PDB file of C-alpha atoms in Angstrom:
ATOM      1  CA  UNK W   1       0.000   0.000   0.000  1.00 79.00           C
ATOM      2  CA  UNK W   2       1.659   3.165  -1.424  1.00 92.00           C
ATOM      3  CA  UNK W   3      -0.959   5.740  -1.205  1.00 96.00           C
ATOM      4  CA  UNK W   4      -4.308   6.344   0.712  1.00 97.00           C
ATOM      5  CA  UNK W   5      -6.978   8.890   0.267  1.00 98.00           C
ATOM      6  CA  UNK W   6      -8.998  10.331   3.053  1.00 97.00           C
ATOM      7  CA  UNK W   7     -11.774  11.907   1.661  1.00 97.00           C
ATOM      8  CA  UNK W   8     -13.862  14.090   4.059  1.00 95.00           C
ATOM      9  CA  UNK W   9     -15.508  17.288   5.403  1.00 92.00           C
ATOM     10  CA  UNK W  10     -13.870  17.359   8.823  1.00 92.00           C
ATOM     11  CA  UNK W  11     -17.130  18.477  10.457  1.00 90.00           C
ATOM     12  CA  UNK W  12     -16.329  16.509  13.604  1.00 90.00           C
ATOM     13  CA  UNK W  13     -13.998  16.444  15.714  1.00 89.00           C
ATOM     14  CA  UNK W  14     -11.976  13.767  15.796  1.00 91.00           C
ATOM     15  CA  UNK W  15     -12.691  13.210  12.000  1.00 94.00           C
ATOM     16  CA  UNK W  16     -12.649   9.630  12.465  1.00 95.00           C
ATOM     17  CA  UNK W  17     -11.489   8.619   8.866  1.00 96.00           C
ATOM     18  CA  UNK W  18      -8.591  10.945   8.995  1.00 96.00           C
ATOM     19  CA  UNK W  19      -7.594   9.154  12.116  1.00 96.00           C
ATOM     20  CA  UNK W  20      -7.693   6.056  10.743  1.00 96.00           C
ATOM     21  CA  UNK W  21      -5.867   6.976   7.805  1.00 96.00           C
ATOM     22  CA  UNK W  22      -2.929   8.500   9.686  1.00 96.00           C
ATOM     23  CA  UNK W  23      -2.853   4.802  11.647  1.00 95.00           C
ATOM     24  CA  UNK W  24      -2.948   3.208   7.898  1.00 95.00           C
ATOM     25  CA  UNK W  25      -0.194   5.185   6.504  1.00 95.00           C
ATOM     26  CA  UNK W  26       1.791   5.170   9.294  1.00 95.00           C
ATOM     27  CA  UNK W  27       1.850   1.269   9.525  1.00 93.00           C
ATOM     28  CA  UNK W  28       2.606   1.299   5.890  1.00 92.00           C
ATOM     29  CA  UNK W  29       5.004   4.246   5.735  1.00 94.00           C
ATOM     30  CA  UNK W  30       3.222   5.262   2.789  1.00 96.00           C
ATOM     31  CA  UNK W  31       1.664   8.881   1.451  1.00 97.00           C
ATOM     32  CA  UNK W  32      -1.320  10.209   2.797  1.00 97.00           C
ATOM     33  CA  UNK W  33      -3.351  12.494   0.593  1.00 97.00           C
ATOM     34  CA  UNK W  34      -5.948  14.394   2.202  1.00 96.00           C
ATOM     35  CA  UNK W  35      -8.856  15.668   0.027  1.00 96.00           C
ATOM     36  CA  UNK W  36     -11.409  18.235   1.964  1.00 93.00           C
ATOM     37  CA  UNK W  37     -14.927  18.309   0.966  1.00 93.00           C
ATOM     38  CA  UNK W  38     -16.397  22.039   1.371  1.00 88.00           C
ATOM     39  CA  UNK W  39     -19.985  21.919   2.345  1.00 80.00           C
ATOM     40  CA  UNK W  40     -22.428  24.311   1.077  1.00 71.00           C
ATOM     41  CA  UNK W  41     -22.816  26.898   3.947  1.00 62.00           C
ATOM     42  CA  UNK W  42     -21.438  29.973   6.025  1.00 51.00           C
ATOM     43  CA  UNK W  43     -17.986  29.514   5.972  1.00 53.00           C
ATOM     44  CA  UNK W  44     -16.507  29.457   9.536  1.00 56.00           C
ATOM     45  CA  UNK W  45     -14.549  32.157  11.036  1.00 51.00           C
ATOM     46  CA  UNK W  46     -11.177  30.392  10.438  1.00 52.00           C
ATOM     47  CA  UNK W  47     -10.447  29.170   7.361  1.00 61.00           C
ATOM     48  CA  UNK W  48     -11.068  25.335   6.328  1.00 63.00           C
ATOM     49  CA  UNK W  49      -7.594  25.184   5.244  1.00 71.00           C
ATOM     50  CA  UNK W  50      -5.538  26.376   8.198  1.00 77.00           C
ATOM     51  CA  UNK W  51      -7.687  23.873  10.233  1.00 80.00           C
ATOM     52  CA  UNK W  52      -6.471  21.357   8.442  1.00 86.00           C
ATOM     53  CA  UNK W  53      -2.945  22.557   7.764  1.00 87.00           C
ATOM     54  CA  UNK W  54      -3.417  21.912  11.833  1.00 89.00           C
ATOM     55  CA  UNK W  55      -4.246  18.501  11.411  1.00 90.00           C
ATOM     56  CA  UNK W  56      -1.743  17.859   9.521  1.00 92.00           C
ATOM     57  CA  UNK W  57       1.341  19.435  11.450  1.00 92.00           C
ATOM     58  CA  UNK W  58       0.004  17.266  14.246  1.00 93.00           C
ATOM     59  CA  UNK W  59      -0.237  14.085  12.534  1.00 93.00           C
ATOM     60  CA  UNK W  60       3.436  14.748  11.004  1.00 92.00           C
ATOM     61  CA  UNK W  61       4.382  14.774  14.784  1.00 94.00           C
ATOM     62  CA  UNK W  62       2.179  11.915  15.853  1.00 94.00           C
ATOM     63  CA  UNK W  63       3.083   9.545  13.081  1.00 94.00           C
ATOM     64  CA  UNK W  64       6.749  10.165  12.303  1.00 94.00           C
ATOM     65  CA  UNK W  65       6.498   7.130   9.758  1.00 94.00           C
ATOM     66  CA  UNK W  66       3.787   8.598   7.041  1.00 95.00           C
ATOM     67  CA  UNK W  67       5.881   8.769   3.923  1.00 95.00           C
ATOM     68  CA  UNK W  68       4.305  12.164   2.913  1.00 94.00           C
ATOM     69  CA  UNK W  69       1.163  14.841   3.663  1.00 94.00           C
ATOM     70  CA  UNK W  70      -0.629  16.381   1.493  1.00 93.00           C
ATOM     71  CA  UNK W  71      -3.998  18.464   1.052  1.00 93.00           C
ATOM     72  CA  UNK W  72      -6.221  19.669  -1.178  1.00 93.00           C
ATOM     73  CA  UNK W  73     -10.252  20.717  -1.825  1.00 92.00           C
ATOM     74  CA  UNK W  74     -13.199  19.537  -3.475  1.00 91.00           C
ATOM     75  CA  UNK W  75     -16.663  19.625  -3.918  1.00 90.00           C
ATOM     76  CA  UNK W  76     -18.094  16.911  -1.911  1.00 91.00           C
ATOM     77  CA  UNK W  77     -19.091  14.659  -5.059  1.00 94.00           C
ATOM     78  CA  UNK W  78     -18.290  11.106  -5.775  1.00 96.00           C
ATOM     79  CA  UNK W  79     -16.741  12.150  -9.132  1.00 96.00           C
ATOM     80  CA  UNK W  80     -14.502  14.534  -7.430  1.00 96.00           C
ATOM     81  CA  UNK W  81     -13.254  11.772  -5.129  1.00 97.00           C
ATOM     82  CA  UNK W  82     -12.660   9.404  -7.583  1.00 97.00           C
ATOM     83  CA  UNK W  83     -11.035  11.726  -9.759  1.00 97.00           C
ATOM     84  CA  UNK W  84      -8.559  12.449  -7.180  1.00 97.00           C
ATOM     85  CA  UNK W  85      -7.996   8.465  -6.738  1.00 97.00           C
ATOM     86  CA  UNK W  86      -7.144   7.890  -9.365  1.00 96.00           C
ATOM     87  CA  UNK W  87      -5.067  11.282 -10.433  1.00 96.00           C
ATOM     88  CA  UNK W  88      -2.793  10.074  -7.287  1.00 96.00           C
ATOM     89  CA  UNK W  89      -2.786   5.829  -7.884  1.00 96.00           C
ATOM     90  CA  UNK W  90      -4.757   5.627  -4.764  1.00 97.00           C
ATOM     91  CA  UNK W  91      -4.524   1.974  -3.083  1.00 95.00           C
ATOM     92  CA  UNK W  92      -7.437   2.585  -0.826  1.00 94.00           C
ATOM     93  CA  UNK W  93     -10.043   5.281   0.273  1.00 98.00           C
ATOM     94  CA  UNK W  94     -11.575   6.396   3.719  1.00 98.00           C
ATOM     95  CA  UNK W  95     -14.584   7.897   4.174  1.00 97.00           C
ATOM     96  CA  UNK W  96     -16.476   8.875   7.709  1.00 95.00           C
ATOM     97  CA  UNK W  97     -19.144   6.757   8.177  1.00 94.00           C
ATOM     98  CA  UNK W  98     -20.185   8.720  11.568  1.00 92.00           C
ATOM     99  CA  UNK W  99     -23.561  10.854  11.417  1.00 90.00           C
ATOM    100  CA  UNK W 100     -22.703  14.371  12.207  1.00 91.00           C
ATOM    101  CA  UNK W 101     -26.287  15.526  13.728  1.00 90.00           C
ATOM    102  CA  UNK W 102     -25.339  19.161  13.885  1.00 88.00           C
ATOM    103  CA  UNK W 103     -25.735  18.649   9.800  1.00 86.00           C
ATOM    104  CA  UNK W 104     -29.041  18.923   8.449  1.00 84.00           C
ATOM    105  CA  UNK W 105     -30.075  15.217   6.886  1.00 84.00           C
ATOM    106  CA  UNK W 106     -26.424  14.136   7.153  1.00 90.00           C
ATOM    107  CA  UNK W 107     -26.074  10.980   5.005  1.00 92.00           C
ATOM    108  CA  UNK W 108     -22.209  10.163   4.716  1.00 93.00           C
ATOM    109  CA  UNK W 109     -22.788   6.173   3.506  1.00 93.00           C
ATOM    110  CA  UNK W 110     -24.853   7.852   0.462  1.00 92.00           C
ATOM    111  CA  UNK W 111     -21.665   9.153  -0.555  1.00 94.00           C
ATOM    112  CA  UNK W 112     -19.408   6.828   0.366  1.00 94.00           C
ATOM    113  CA  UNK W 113     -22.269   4.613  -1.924  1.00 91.00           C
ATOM    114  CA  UNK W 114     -21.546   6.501  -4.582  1.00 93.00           C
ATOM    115  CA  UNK W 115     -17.997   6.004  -4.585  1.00 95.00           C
ATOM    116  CA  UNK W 116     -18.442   2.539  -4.628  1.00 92.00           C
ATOM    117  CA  UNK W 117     -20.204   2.597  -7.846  1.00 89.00           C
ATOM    118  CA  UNK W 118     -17.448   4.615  -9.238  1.00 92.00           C
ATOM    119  CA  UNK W 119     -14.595   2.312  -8.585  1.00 94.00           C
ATOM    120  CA  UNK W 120     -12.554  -0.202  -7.860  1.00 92.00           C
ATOM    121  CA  UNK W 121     -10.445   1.200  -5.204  1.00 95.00           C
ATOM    122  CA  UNK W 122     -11.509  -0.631  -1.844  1.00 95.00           C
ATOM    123  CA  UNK W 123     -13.273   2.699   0.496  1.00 96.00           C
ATOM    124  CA  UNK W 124     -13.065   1.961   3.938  1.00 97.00           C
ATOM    125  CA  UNK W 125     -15.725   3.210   5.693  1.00 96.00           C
ATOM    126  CA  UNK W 126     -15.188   4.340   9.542  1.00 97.00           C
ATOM    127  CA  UNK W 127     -17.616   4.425  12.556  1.00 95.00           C
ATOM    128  CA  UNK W 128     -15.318   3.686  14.903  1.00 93.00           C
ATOM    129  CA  UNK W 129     -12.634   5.475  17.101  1.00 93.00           C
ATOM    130  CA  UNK W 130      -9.459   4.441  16.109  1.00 90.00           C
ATOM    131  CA  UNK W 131      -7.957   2.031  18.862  1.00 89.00           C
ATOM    132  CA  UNK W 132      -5.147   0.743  16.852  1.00 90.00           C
ATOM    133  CA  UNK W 133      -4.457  -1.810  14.065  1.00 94.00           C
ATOM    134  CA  UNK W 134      -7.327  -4.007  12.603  1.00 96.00           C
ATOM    135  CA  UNK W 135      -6.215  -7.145  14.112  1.00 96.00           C
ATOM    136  CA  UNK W 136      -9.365  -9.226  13.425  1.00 97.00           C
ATOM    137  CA  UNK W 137     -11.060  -9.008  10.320  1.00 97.00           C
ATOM    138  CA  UNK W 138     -14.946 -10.649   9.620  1.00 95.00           C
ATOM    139  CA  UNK W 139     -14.815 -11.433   5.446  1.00 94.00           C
ATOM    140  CA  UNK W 140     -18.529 -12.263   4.488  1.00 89.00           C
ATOM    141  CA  UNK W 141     -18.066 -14.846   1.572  1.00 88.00           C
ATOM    142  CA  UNK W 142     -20.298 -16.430  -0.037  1.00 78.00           C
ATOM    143  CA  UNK W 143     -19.036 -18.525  -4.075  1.00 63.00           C
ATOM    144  CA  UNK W 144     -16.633 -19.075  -6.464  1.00 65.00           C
ATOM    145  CA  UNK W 145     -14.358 -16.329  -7.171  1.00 75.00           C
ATOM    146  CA  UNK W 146     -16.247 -13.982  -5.020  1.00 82.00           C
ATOM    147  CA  UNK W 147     -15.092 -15.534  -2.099  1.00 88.00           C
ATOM    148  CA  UNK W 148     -11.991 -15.367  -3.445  1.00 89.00           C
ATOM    149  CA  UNK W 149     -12.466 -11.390  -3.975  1.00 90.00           C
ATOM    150  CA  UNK W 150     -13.569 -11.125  -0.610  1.00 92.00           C
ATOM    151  CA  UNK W 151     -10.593 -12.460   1.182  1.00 94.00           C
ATOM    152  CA  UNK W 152      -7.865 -11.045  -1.469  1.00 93.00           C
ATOM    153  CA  UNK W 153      -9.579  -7.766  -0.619  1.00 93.00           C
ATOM    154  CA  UNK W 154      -9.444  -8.436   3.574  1.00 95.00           C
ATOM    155  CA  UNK W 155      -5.625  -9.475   3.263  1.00 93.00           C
ATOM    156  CA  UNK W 156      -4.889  -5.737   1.654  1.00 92.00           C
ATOM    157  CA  UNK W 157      -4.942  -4.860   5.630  1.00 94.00           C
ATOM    158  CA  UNK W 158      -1.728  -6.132   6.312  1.00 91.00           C
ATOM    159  CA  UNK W 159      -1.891  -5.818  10.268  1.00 94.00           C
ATOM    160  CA  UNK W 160      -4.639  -8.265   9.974  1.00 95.00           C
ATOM    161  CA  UNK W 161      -3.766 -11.691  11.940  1.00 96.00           C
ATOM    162  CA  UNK W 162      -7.165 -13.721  11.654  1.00 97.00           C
ATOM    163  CA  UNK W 163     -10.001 -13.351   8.775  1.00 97.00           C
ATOM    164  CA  UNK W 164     -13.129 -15.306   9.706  1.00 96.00           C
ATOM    165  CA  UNK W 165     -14.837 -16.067   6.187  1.00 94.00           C
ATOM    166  CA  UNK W 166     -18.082 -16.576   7.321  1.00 92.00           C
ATOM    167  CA  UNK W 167     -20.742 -18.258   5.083  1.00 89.00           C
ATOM    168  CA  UNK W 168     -24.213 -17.535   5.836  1.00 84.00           C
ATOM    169  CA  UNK W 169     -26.574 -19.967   4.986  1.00 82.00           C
ATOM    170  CA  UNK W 170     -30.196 -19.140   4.723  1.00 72.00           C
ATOM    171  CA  UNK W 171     -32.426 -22.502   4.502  1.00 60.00           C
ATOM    172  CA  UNK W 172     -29.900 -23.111   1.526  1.00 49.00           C
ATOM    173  CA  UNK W 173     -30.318 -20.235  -0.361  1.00 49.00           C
ATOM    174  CA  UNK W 174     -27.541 -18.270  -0.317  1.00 47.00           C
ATOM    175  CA  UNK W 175     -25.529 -21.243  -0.635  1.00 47.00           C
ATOM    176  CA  UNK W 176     -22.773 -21.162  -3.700  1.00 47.00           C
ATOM    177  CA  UNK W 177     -24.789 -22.171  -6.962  1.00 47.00           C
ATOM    178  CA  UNK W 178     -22.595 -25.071  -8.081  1.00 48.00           C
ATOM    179  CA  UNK W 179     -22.285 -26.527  -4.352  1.00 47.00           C
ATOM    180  CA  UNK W 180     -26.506 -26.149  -3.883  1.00 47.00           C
ATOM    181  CA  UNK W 181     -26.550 -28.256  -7.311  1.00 45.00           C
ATOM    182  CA  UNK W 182     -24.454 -31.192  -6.100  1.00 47.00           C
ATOM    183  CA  UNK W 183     -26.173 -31.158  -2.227  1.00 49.00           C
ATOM    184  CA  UNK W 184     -22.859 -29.794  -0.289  1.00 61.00           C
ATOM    185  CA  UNK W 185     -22.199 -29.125   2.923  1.00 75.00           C
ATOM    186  CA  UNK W 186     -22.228 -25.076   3.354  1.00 74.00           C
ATOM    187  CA  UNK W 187     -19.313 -25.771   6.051  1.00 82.00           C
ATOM    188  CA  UNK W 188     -17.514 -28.122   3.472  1.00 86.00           C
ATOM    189  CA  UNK W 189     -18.112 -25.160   0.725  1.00 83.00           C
ATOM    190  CA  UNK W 190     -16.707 -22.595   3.110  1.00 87.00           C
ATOM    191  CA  UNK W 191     -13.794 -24.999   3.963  1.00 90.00           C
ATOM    192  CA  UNK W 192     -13.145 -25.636   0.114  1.00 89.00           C
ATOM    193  CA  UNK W 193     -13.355 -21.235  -0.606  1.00 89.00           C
ATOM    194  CA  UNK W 194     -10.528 -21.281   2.035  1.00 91.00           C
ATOM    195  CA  UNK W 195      -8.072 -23.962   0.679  1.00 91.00           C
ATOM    196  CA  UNK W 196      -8.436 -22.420  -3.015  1.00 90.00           C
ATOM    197  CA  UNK W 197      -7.268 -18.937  -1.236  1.00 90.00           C
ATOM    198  CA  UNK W 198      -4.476 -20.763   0.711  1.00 90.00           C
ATOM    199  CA  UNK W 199      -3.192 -22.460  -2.632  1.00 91.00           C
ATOM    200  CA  UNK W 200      -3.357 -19.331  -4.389  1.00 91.00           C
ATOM    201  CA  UNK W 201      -2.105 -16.872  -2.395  1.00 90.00           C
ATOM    202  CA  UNK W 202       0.898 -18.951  -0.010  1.00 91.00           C
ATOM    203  CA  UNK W 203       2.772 -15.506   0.602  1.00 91.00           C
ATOM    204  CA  UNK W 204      -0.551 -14.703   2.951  1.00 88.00           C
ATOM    205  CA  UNK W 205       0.579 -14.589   6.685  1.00 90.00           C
ATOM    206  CA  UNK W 206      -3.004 -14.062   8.204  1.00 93.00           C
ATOM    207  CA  UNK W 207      -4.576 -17.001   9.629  1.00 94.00           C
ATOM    208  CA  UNK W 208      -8.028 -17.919   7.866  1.00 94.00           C
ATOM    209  CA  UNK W 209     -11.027 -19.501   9.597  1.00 94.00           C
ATOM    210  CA  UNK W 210     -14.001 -20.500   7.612  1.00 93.00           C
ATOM    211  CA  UNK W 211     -17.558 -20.426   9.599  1.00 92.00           C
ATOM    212  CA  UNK W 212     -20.767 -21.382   7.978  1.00 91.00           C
ATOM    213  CA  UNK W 213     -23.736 -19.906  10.295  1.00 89.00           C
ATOM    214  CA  UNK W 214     -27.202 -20.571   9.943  1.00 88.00           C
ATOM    215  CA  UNK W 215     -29.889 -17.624   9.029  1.00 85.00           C
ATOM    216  CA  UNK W 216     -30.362 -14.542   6.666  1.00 80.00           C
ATOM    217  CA  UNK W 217     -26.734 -12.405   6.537  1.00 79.00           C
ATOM    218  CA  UNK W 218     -27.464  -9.667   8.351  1.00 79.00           C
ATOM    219  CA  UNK W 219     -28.525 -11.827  11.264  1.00 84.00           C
ATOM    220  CA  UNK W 220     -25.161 -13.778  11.032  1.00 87.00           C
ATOM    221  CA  UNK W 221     -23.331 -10.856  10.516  1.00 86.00           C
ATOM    222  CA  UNK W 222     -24.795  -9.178  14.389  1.00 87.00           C
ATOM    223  CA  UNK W 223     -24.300 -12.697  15.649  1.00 90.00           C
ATOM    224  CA  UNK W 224     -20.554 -13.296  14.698  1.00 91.00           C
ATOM    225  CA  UNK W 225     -19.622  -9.874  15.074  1.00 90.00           C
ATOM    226  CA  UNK W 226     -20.536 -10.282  19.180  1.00 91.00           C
ATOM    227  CA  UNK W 227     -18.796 -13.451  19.349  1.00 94.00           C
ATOM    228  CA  UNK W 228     -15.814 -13.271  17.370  1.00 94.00           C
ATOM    229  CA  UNK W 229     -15.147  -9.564  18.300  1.00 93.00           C
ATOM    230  CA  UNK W 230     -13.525  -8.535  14.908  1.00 95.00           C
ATOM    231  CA  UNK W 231     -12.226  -4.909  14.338  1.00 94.00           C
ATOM    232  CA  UNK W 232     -13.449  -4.598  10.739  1.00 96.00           C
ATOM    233  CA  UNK W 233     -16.306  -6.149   8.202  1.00 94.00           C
ATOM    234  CA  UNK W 234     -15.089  -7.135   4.621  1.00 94.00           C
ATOM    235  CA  UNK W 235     -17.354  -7.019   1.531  1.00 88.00           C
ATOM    236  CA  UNK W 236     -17.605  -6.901  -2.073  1.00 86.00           C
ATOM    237  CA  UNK W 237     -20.054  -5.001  -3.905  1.00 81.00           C
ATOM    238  CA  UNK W 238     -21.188  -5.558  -7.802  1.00 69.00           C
ATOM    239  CA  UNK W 239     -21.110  -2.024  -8.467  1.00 55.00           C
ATOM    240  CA  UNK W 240     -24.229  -0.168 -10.129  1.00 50.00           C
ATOM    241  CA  UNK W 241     -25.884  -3.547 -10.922  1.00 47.00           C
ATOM    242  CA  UNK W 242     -26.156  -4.160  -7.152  1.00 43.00           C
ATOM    243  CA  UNK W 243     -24.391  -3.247  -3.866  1.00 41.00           C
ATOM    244  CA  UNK W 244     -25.991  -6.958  -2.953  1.00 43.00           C
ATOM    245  CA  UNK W 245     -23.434  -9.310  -4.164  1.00 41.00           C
ATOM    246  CA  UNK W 246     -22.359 -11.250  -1.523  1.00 43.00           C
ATOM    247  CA  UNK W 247     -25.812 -10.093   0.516  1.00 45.00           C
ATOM    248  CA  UNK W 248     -29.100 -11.262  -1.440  1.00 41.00           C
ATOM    249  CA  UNK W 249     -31.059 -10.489   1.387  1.00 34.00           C
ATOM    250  CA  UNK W 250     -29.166  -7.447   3.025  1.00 39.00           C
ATOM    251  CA  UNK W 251     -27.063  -4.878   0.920  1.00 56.00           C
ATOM    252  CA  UNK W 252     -24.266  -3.270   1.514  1.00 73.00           C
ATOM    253  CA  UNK W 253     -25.708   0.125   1.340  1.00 75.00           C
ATOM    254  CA  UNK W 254     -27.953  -0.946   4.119  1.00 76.00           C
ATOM    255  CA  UNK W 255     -24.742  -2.136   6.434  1.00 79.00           C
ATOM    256  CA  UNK W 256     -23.135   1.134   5.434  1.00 82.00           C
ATOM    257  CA  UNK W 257     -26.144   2.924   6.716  1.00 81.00           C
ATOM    258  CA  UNK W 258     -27.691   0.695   9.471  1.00 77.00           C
ATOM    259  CA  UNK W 259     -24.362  -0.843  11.288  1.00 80.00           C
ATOM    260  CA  UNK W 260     -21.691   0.430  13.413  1.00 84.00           C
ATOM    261  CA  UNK W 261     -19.291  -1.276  11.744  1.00 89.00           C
ATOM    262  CA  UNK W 262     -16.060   0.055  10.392  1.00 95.00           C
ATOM    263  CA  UNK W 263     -16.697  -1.778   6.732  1.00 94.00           C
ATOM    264  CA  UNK W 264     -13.831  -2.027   3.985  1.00 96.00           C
ATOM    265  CA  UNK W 265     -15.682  -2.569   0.703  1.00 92.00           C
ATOM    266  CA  UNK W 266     -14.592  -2.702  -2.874  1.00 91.00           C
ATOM    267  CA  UNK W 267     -16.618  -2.972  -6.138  1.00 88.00           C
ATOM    268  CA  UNK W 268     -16.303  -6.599  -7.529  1.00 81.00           C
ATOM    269  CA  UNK W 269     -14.483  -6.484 -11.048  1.00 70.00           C
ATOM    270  CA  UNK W 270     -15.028  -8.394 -14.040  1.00 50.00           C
ATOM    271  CA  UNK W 271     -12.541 -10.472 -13.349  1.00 50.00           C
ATOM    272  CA  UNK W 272     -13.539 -12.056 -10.217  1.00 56.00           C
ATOM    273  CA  UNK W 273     -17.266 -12.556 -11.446  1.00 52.00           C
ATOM    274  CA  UNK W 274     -18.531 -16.204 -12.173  1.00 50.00           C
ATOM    275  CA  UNK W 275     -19.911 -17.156 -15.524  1.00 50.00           C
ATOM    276  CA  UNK W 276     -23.550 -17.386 -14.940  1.00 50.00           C
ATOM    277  CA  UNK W 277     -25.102 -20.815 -14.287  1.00 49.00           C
ATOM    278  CA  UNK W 278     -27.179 -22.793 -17.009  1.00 48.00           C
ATOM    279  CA  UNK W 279     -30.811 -22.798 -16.561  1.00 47.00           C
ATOM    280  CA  UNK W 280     -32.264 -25.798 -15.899  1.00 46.00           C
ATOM    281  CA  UNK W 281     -35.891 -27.249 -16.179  1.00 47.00           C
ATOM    282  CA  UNK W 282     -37.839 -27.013 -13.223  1.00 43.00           C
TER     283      UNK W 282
END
């Protein structure tokens, strides 16, 4: 990871996603590029950019090991962040998830939505204080190759030590299309997705557990997240066709907006799709 893009307003204090960046950067020694979004209204009495010209002096002290600092201004559009990703080669981008309710109808994960469609640089979204390194990681997979996105996407966070790939399994629903043909196990599916990442990616260091939990995925997701205690939520979205494609039953957009989750998600490329299954007689 050589360069990460925090994208936000700084209308709270702590901005949480600028906090979180500094911790990502510093762990990686690599650039941190802020981008401020100027909201439409009566501009303070000190100006947004000295504030965080601030921010920034402070973080240089606090985290010695960023490779660079830099700032700049936007509209607060999805374009404009995107735009700025990719002008800079931008490895990942954080967003604030955190409702600021001094902000008429603030809706940060409508943005941070938005992005998602836009590209296919993973956005970390934050609603949590930053408390140190994600250690523990909760990777929602669910077939094929992407499973396989899912968990290349979790192991970006190099700090990470264990990813729980955790297969829900609705009455057999959401179970992976060519294992629900031949009657598998969802445990023995989510045991398979794992070995296939272990074989292709040996380098890995983290420590992968696969977990296949009964029920609908957002009522897996609340249930593992209180017993596995993980620091983040991994998930792959399908872009404008649907932010549903590891969650038929709950998207993305409604974890963004629903959860207290800090949630790394990235839009699922062409690449890692699977070829659509033949239709078959009832």
């Amino acid at each position: 990871m050589r360069t990460i893009l925090v994208a936000s307003d700084f209308s709270l204090t702590p901005d949480l996603a600028f906090e979180r960046g500094c911790e990502l950067a510093s762990e990686e020694c690599a650039d941190l590029r802020v981008l401020q979004l100027l909201l439409d209204r009566q501009p303070p009495a000190v100006p947004p950019g000295a504030v965080i010209e601030a921010l920034l002096a402070s973080a240089r002290e606090r985290h010695p090991c960023i490779a660079g600092l830099a700032h700049s201004v936007s509209a607060p559009s999805a374009a404009a962040i995107v735009a700025e990703a990719e002008r800079i080669g931008a490895d990942f981008i954080v967003m604030r998830n955190e409702i600021n309710a001094a902000l008429h109808d603030d809706r940060p994960f409508d943005l941070i939505e938005r992005v998602l469609h836009r590209t296919d640089v993973p956005v970390l979204a934050v609603s949590q204080r930053c408390s140190g390194p994600y250690r523990r990681l909760l990777a929602m997979i669910d077939s094929g190759r992407e499973a396989q996105a899912v968990l290349e996407t979790a192991e970006t966070i190099r700090s990470a030590q264990t990813i729980f790939a955790v297969h829900a399994c609705d009455d057999g629903q959401s179970a992976p299309a060519p294992h629900q043909a031949r009657g598998d196990d969802p445990a023995d599916a989510a045991r398979l997705v794992v070995r296939q990442h272990r074989r292709e990616h040996p380098e890995a260091t983290a420590e992968v557990r696969p977990i296949a939990a009964d029920g609908d995925v957002a009522t897996v997701l609340v249930h593992e997240w209180s017993e596995l205690h993980p620091d983040l939520i991994v998930a792959v979205t399908r872009g404008r066709q649907s932010l549903g494609a590891l969650f038929r039953h709950s998207e993305v957009s409604e974890m963004l907006e629903d959860l207290p989750f800090d949630i790394l998600a990235r839009r699922l490329s062409a690449t890692y799709r699977d070829p659509p299954q033949p239709r078959t007689a009832d």
